[in-house]
PDB file of C-alpha atoms and ligand atoms in Angstrom:
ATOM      1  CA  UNK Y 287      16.726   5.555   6.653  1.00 80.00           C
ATOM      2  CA  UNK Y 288      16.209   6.969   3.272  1.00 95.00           C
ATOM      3  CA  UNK Y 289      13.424   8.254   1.416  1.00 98.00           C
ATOM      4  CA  UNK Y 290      11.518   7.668  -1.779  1.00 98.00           C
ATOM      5  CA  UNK Y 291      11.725   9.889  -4.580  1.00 98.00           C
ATOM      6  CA  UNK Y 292       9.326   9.772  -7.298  1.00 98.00           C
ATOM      7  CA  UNK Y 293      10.326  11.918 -10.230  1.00 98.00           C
ATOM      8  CA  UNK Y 294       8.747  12.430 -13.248  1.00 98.00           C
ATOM      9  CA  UNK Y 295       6.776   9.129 -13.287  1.00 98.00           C
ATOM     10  CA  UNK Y 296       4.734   8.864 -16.395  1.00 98.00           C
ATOM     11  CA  UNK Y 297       3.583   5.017 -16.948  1.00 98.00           C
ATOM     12  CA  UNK Y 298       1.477   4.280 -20.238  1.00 98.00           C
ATOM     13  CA  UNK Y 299       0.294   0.507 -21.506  1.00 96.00           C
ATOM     14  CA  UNK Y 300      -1.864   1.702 -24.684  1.00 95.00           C
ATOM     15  CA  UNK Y 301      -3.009   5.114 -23.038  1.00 96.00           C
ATOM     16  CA  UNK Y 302      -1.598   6.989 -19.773  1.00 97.00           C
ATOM     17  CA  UNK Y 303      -2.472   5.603 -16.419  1.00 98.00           C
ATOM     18  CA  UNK Y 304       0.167   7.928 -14.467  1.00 98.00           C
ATOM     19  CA  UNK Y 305       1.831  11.263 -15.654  1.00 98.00           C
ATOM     20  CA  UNK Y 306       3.666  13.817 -14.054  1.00 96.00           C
ATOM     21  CA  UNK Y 307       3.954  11.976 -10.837  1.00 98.00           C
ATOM     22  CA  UNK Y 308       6.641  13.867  -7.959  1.00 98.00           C
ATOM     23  CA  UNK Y 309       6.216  12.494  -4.897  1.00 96.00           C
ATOM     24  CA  UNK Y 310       8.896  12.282  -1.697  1.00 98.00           C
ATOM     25  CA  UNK Y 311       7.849   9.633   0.453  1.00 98.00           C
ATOM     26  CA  UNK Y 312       9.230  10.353   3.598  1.00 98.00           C
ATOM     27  CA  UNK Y 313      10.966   8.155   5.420  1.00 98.00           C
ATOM     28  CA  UNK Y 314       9.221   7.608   9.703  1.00 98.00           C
ATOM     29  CA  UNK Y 315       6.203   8.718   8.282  1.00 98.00           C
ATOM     30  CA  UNK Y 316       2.663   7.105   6.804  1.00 98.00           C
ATOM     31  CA  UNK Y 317       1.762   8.708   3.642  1.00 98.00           C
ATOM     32  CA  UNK Y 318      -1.586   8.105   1.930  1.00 98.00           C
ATOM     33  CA  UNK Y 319      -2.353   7.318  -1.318  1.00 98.00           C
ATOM     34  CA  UNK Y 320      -5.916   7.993  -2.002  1.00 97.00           C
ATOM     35  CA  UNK Y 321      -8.381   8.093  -5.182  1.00 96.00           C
ATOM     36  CA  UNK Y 322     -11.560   6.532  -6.803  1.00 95.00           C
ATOM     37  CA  UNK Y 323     -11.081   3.041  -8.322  1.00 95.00           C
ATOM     38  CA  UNK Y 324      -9.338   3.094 -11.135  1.00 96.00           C
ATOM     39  CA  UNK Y 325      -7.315   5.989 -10.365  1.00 97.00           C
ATOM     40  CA  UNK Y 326      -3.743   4.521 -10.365  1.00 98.00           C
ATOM     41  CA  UNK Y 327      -2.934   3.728  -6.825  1.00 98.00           C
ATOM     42  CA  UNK Y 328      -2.166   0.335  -7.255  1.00 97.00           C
ATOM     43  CA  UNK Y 329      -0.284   1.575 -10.662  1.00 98.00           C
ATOM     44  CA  UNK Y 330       1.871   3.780  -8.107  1.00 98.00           C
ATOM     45  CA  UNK Y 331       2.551   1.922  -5.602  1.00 98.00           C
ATOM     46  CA  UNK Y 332       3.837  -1.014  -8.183  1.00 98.00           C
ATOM     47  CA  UNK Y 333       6.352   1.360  -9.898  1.00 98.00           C
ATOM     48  CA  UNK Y 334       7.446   2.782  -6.202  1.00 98.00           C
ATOM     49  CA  UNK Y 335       8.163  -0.638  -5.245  1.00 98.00           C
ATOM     50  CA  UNK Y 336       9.931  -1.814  -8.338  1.00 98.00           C
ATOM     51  CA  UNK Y 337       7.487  -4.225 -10.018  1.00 97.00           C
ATOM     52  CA  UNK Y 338       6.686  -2.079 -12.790  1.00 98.00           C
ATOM     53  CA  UNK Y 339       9.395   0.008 -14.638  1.00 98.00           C
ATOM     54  CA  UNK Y 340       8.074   3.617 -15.721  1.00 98.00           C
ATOM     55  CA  UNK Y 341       7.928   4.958 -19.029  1.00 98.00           C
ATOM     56  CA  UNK Y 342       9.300   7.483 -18.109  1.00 98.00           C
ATOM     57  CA  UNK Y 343      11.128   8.624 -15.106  1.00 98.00           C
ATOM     58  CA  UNK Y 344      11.849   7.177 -11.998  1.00 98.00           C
ATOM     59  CA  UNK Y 345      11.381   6.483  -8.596  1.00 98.00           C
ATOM     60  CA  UNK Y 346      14.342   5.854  -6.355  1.00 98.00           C
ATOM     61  CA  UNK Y 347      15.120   4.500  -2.620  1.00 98.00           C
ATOM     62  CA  UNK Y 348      18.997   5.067  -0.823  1.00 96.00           C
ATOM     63  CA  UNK Y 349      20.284   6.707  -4.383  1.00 94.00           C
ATOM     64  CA  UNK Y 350      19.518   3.943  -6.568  1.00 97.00           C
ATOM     65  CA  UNK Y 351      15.874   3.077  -8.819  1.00 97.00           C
ATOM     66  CA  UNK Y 352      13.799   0.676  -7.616  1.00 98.00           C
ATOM     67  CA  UNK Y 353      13.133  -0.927 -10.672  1.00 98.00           C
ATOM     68  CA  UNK Y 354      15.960  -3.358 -11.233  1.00 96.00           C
ATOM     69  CA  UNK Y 355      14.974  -4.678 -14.738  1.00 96.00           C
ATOM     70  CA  UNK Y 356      13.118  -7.684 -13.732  1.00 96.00           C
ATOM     71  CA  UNK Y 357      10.421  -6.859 -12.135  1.00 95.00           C
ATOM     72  CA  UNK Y 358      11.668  -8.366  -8.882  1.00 94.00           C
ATOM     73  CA  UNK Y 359      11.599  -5.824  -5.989  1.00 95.00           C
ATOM     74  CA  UNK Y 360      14.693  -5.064  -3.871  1.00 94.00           C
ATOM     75  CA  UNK Y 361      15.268  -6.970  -0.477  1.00 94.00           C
ATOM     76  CA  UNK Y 362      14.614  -3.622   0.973  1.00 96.00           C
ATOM     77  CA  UNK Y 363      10.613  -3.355  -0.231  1.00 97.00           C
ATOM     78  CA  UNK Y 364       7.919  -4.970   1.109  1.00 97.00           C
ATOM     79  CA  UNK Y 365       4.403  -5.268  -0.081  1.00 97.00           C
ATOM     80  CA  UNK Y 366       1.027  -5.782   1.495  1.00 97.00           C
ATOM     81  CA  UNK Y 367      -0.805  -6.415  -1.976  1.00 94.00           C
ATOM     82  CA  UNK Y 368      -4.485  -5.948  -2.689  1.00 90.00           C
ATOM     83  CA  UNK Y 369      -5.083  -9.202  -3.893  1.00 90.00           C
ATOM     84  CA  UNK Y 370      -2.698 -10.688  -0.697  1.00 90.00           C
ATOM     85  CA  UNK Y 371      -0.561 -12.649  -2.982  1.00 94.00           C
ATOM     86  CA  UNK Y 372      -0.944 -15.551  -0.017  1.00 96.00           C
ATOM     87  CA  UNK Y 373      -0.326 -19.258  -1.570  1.00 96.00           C
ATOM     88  CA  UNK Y 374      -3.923 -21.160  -0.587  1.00 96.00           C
ATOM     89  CA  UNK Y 375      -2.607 -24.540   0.478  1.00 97.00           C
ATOM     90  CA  UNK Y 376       0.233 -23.484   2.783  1.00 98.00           C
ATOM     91  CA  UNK Y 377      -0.819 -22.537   6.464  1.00 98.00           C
ATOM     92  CA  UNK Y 378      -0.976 -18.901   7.215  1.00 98.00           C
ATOM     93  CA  UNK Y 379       2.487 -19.302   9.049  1.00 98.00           C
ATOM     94  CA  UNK Y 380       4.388 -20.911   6.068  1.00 98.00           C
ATOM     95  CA  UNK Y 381       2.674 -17.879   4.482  1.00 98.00           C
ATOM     96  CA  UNK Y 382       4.617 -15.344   6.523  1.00 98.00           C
ATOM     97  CA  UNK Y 383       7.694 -17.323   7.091  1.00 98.00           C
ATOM     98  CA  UNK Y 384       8.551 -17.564   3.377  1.00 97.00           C
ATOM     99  CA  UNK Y 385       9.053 -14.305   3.029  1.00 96.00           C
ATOM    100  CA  UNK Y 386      11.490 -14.409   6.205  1.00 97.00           C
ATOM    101  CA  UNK Y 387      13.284 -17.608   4.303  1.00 97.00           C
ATOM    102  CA  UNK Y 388      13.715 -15.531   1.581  1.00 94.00           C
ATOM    103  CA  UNK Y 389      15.101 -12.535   2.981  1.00 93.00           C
ATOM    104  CA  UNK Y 390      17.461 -15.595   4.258  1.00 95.00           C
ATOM    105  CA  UNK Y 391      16.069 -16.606   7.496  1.00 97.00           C
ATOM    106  CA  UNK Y 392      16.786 -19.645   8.996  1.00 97.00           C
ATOM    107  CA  UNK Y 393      13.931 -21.769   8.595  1.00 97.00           C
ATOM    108  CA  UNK Y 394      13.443 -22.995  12.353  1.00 97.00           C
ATOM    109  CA  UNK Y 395      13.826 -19.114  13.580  1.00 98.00           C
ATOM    110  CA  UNK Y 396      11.255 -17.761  10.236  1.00 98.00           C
ATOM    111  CA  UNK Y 397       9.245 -19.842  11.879  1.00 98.00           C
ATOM    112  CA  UNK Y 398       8.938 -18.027  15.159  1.00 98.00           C
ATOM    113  CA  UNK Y 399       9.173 -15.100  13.801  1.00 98.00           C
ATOM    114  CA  UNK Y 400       5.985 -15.551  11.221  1.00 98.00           C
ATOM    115  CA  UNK Y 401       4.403 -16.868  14.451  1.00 98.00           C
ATOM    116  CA  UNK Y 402       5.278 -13.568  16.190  1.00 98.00           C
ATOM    117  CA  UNK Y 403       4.224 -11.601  13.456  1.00 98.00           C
ATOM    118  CA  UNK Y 404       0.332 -13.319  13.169  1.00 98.00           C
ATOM    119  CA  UNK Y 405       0.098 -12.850  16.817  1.00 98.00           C
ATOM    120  CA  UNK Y 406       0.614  -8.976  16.150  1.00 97.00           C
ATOM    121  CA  UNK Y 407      -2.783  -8.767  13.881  1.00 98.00           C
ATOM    122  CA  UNK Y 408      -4.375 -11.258  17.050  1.00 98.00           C
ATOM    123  CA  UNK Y 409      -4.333 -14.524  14.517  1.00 98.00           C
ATOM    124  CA  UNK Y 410      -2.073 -16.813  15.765  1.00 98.00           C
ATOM    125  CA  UNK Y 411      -4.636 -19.168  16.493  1.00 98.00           C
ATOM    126  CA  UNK Y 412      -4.562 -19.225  12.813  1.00 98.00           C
ATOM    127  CA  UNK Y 413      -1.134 -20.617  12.554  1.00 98.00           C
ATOM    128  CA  UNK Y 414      -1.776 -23.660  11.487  1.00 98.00           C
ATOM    129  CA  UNK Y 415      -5.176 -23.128   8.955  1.00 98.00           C
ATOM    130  CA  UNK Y 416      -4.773 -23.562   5.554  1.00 98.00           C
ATOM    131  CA  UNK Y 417      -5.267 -19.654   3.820  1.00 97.00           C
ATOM    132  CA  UNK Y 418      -7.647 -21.095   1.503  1.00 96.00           C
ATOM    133  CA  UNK Y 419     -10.209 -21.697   4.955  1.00 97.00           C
ATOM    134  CA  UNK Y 420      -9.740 -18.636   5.913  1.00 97.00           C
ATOM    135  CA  UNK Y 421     -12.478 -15.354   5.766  1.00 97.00           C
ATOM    136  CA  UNK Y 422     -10.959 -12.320   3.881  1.00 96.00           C
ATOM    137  CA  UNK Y 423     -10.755 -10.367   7.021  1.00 97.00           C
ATOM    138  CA  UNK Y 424      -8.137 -13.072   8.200  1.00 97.00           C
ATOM    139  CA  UNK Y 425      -6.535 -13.406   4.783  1.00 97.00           C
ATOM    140  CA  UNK Y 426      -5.387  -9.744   4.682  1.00 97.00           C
ATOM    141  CA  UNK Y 427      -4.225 -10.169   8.214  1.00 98.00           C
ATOM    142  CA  UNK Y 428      -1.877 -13.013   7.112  1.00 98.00           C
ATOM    143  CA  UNK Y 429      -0.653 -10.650   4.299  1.00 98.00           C
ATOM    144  CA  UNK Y 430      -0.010  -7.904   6.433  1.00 98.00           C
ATOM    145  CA  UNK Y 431       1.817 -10.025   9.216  1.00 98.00           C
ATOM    146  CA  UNK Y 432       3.699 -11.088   6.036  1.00 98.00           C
ATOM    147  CA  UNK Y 433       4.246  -7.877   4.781  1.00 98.00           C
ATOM    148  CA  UNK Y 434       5.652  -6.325   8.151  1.00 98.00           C
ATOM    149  CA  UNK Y 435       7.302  -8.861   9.252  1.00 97.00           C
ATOM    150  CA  UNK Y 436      10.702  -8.367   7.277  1.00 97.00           C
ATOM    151  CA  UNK Y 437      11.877  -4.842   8.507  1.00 96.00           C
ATOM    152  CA  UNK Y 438      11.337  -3.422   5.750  1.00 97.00           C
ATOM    153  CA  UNK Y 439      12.697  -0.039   4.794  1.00 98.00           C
ATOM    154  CA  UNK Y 440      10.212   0.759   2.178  1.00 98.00           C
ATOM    155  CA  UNK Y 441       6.430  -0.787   3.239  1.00 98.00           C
ATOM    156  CA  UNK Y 442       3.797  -0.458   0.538  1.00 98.00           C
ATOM    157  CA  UNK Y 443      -0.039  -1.407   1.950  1.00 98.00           C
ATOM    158  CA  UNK Y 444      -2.758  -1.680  -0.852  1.00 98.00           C
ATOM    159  CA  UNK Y 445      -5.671  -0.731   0.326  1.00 97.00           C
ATOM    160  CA  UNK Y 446      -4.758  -3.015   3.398  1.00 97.00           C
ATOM    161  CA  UNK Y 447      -8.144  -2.610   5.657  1.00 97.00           C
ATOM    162  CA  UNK Y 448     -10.213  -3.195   3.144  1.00 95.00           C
ATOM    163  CA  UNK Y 449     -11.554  -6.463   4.718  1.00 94.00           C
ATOM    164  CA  UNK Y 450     -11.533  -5.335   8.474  1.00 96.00           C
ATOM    165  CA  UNK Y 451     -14.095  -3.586  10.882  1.00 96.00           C
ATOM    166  CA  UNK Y 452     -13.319  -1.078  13.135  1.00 96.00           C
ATOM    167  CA  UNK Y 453     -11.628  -2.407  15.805  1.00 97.00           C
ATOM    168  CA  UNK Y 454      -9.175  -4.827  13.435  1.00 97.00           C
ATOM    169  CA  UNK Y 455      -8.541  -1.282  11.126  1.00 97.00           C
ATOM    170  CA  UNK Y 456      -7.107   0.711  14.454  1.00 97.00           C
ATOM    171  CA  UNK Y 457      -4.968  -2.610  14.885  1.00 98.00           C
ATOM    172  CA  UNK Y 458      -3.891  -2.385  11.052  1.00 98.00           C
ATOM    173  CA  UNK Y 459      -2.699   1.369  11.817  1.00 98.00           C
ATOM    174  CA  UNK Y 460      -1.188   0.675  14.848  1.00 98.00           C
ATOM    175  CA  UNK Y 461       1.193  -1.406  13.431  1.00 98.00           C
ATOM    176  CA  UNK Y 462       1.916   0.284  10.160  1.00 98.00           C
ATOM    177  CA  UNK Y 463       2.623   3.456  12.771  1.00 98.00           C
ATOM    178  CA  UNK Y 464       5.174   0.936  14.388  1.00 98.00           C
ATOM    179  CA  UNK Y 465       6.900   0.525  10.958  1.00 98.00           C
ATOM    180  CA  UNK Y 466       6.869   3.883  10.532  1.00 98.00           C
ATOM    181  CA  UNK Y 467       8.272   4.706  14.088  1.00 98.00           C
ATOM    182  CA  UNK Y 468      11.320   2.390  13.342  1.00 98.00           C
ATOM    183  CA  UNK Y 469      12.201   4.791  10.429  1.00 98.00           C
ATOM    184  CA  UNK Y 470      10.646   2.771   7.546  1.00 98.00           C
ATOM    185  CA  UNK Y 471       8.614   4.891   4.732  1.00 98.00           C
ATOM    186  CA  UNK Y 472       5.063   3.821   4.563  1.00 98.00           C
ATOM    187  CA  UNK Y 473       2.354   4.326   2.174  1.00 98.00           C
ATOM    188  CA  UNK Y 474      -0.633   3.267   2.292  1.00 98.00           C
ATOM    189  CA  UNK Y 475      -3.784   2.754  -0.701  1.00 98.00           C
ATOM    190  CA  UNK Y 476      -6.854   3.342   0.263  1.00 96.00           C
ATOM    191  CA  UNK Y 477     -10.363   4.677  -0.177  1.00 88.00           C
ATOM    192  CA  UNK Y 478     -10.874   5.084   3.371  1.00 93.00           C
ATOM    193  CA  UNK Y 479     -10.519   8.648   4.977  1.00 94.00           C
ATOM    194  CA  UNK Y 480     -10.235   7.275   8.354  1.00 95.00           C
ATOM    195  CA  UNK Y 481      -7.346   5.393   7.106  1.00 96.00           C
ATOM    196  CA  UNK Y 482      -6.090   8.812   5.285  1.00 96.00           C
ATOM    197  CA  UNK Y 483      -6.507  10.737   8.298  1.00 96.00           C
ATOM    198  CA  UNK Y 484      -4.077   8.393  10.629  1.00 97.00           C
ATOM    199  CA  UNK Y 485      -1.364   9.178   8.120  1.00 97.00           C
ATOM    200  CA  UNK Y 486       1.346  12.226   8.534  1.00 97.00           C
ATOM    201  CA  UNK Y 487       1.516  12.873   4.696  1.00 97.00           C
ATOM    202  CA  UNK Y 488      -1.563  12.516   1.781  1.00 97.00           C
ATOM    203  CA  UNK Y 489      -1.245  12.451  -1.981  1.00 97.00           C
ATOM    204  CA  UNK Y 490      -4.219  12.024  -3.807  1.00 97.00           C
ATOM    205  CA  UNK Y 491      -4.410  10.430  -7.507  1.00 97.00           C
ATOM    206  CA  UNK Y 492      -7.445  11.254  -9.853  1.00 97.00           C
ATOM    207  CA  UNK Y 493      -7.694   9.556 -13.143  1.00 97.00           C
ATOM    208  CA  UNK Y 494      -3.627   9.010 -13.044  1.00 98.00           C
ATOM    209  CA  UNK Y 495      -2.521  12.427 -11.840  1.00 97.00           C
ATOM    210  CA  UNK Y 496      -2.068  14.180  -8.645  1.00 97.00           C
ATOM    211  CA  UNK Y 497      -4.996  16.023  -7.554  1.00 95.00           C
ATOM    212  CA  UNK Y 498      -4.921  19.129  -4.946  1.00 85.00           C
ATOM    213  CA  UNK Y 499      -6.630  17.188  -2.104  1.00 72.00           C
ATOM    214  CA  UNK Y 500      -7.061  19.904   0.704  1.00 58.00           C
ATOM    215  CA  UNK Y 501     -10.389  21.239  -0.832  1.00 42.00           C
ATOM    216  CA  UNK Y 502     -11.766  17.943  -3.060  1.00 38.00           C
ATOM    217  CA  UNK Y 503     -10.865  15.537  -0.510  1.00 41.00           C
ATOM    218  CA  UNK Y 504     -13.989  16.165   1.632  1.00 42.00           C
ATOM    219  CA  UNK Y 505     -12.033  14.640   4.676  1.00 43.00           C
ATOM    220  CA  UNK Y 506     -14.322  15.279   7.637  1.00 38.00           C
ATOM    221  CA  UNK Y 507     -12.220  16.500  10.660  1.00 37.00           C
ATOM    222  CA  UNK Y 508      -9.223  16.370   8.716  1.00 40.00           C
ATOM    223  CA  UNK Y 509      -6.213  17.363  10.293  1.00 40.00           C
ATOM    224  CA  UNK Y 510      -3.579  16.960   6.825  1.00 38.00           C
ATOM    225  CA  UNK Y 511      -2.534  20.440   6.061  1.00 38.00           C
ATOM    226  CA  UNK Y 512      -1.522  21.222   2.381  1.00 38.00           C
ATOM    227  CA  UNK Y 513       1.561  20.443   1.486  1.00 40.00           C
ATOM    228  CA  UNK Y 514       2.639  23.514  -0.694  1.00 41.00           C
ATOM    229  CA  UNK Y 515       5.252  21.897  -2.221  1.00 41.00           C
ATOM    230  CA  UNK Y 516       4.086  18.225  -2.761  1.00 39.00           C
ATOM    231  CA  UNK Y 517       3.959  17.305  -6.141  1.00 41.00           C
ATOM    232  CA  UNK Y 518       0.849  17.943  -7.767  1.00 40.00           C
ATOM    233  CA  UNK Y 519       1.238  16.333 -11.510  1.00 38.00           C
ATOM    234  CA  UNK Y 520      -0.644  13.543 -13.270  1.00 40.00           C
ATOM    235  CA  UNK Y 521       0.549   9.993 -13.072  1.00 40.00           C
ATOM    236  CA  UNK Y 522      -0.417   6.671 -14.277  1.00 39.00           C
ATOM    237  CA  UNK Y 523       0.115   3.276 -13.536  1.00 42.00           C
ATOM    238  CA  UNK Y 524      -1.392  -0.007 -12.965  1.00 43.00           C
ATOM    239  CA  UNK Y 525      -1.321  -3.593 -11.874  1.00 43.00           C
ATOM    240  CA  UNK Y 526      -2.840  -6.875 -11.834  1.00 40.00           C
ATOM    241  CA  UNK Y 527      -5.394  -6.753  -9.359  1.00 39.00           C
ATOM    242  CA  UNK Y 528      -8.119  -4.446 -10.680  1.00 36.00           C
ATOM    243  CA  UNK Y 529     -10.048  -6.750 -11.730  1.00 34.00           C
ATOM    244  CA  UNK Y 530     -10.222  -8.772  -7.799  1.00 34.00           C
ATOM    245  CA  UNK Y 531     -10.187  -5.475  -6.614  1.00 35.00           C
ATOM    246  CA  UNK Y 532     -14.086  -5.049  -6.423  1.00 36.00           C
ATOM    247  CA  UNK Y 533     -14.198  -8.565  -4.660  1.00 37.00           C
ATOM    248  CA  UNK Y 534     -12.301  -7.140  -2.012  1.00 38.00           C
ATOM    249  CA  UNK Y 535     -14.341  -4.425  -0.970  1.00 38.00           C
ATOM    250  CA  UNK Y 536     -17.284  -6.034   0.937  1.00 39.00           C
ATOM    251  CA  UNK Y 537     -19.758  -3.131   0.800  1.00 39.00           C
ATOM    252  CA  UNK Y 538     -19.931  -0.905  -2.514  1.00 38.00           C
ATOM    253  CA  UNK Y 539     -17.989   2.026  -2.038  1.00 39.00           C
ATOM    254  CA  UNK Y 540     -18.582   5.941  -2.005  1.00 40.00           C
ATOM    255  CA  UNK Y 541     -15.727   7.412  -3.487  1.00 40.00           C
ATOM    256  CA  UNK Y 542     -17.285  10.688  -4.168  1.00 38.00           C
ATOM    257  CA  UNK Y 543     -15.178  11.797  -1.104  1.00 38.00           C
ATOM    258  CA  UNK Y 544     -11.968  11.691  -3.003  1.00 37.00           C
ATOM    259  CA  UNK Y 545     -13.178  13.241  -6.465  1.00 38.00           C
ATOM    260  CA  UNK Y 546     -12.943  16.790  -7.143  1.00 37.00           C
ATOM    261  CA  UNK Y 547     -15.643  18.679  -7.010  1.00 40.00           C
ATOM    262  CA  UNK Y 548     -17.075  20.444 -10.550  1.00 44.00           C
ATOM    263  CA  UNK Y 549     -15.592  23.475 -11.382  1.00 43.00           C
ATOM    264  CA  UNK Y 550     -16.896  26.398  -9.641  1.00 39.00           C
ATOM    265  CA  UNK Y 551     -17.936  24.929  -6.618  1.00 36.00           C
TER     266      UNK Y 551
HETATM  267  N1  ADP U 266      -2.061  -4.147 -16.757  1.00 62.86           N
HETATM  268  C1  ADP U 266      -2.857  -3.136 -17.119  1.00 62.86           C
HETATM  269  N2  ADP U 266      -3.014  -2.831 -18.416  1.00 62.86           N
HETATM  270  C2  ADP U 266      -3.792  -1.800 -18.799  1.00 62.86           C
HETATM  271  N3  ADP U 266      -4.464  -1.033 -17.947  1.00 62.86           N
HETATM  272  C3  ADP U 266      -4.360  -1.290 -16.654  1.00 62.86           C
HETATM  273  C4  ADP U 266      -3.560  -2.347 -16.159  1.00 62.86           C
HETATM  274  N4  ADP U 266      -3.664  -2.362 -14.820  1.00 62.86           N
HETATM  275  C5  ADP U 266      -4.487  -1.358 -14.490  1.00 62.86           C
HETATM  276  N5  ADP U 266      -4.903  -0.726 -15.574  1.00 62.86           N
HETATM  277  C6  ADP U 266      -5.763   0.466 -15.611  1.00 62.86           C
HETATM  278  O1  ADP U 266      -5.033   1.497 -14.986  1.00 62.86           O
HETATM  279  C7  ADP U 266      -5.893   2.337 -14.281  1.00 62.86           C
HETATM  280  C8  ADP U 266      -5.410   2.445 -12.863  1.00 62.86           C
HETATM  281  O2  ADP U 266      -5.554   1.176 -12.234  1.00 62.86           O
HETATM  282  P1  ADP U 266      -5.103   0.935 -10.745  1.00 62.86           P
HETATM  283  O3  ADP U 266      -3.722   1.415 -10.576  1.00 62.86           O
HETATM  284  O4  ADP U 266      -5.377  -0.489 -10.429  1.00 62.86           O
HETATM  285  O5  ADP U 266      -6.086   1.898  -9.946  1.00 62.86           O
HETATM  286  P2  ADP U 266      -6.543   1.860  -8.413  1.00 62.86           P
HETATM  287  O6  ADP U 266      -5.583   0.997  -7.667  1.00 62.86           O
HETATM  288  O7  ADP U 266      -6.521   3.294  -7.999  1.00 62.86           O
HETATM  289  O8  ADP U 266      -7.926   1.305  -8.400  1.00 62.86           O
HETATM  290  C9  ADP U 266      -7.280   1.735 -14.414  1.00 62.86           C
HETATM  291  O9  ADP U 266      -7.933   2.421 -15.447  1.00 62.86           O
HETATM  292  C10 ADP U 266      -7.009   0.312 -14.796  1.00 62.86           C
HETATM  293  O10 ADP U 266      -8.072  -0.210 -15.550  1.00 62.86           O
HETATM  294 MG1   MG U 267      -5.859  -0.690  -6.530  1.00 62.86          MG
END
């Protein structure tokens, strides 16, 4: 399995929203992505996974850019998106098994396997529900069973446990650990040190650059060591979701954690 190499990454729509981004995101390992709202992880993760093309710079996967010119990620990406991306009137298994029917599944098999994949985030009593009834808790489960479910090489979570308590957040990480254990490079959004801590590698964005994030990030009980030679540049990118984003975070937020503290201190 192959890494990600983010080089360079600048990505501007009227001003900056990502410069001087140089990441490596390591293949068998969970690397966060953390940083206020607004900061450019979404931006990021879009131009990692070849929706968005840079404007300047690149990031590649196996030798080659993921940005193909359309917009259109390679088979080899999958997404867990902040907004879902689920279709409301299908069932939360057509959900998942489209995305196995379009990696070429056979239809009667994508359906098991969507099935299999619900019962890893404990919803397949779900199968058969229309999204559009379901809670937002549930909802991101169905996007994550769709998101993991294809064997992915290159598995990008937004802010995936946004919607979940505790208990349904270890079950999240559990599985994105699985990915990660079959040699698949996963990064994960989010605002959530708990979430940060459970990962092997942590990059964290402020206001569309890289920020050192071993004394701002007041992690409690972290256990991320520096990474000396991680990239620490600016970036900037972003997406369509910022504007759902705030619907998807139940209880207001405290980002403070993640912003660097005033000079001095
Ligand atoms: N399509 C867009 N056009 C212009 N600005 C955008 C677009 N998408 C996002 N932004 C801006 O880019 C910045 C980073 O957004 P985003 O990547 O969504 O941050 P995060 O995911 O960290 O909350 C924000 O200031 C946001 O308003
Ligand atoms: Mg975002």
């Amino acid at each position: 399995m192959s890494d990600v190499q983010v080089r360079g990454v600048r990505y501007e729509v009227d001003r900056p929203l990502l410069a001087d981004i140089d990441l490596v995101l390591r293949a068998g390992e969970m690397t966060a992505l953390s940083g206020p709202s607004g900061s450019g992880k979404t931006t990021l993760l879009s131009i990692v996974g070849g929706l968005l093309e840079p404007t300047a710079g690149e990031a590649t996967y196996d030798g080659a850019p993921t940005w193909r010119g359309t917009g259109d990620p390679r088979p080899e990406v999958a997404f867990v998106l902040q907004v879902y991306g689920l279709v409301p009137i299908l069932s939360a298994r057509e959900n998942v098994s489209v995305a196995l029917r379009a990696r070429g599944v056979d239809p009667v098999e994508a359906d098991e396997q969507a099935l299999a994949a619900l019962t890893r985030f404990h919803i397949a009593d779900l199968a058969d529900r229309q999204v559009e009834e379901l809670s937002g808790g549930q909802m991101q489960r169905v996007a994550l069973a769709r998101g993991l479910c294809v064997g992915a090489g290159v598995l990008l979570a937004d802010e995936p446990t946004s919607e979940l308590d505790e208990g349904n957040r270890a079950l999240v990480l559990g599985e994105l650990r699985r990915e990660a254990e079959r040699g698949a490079v996963v990064v994960v959004a989010t605002h959530d040190p708990a979430v940060v801590e459970a990962c092997d590698a942590h990059h964290a964005l402020d206001d569309g650059r890289l920020v050192d994030h071993t004394e701002p990030v007041h992690l409690a009980h972290t256990r991320f060591r520096p990474e000396p030679s991680a990239s620490e540049a600016p970036a900037t990118p972003p997406v369509a979701d910022p504007v759902v984003a705030p619907a998807q975070d139940p209880a207001p937020r405290d980002d403070s954690a993640f912003r660097r503290p005033p000079a001095g201190r």
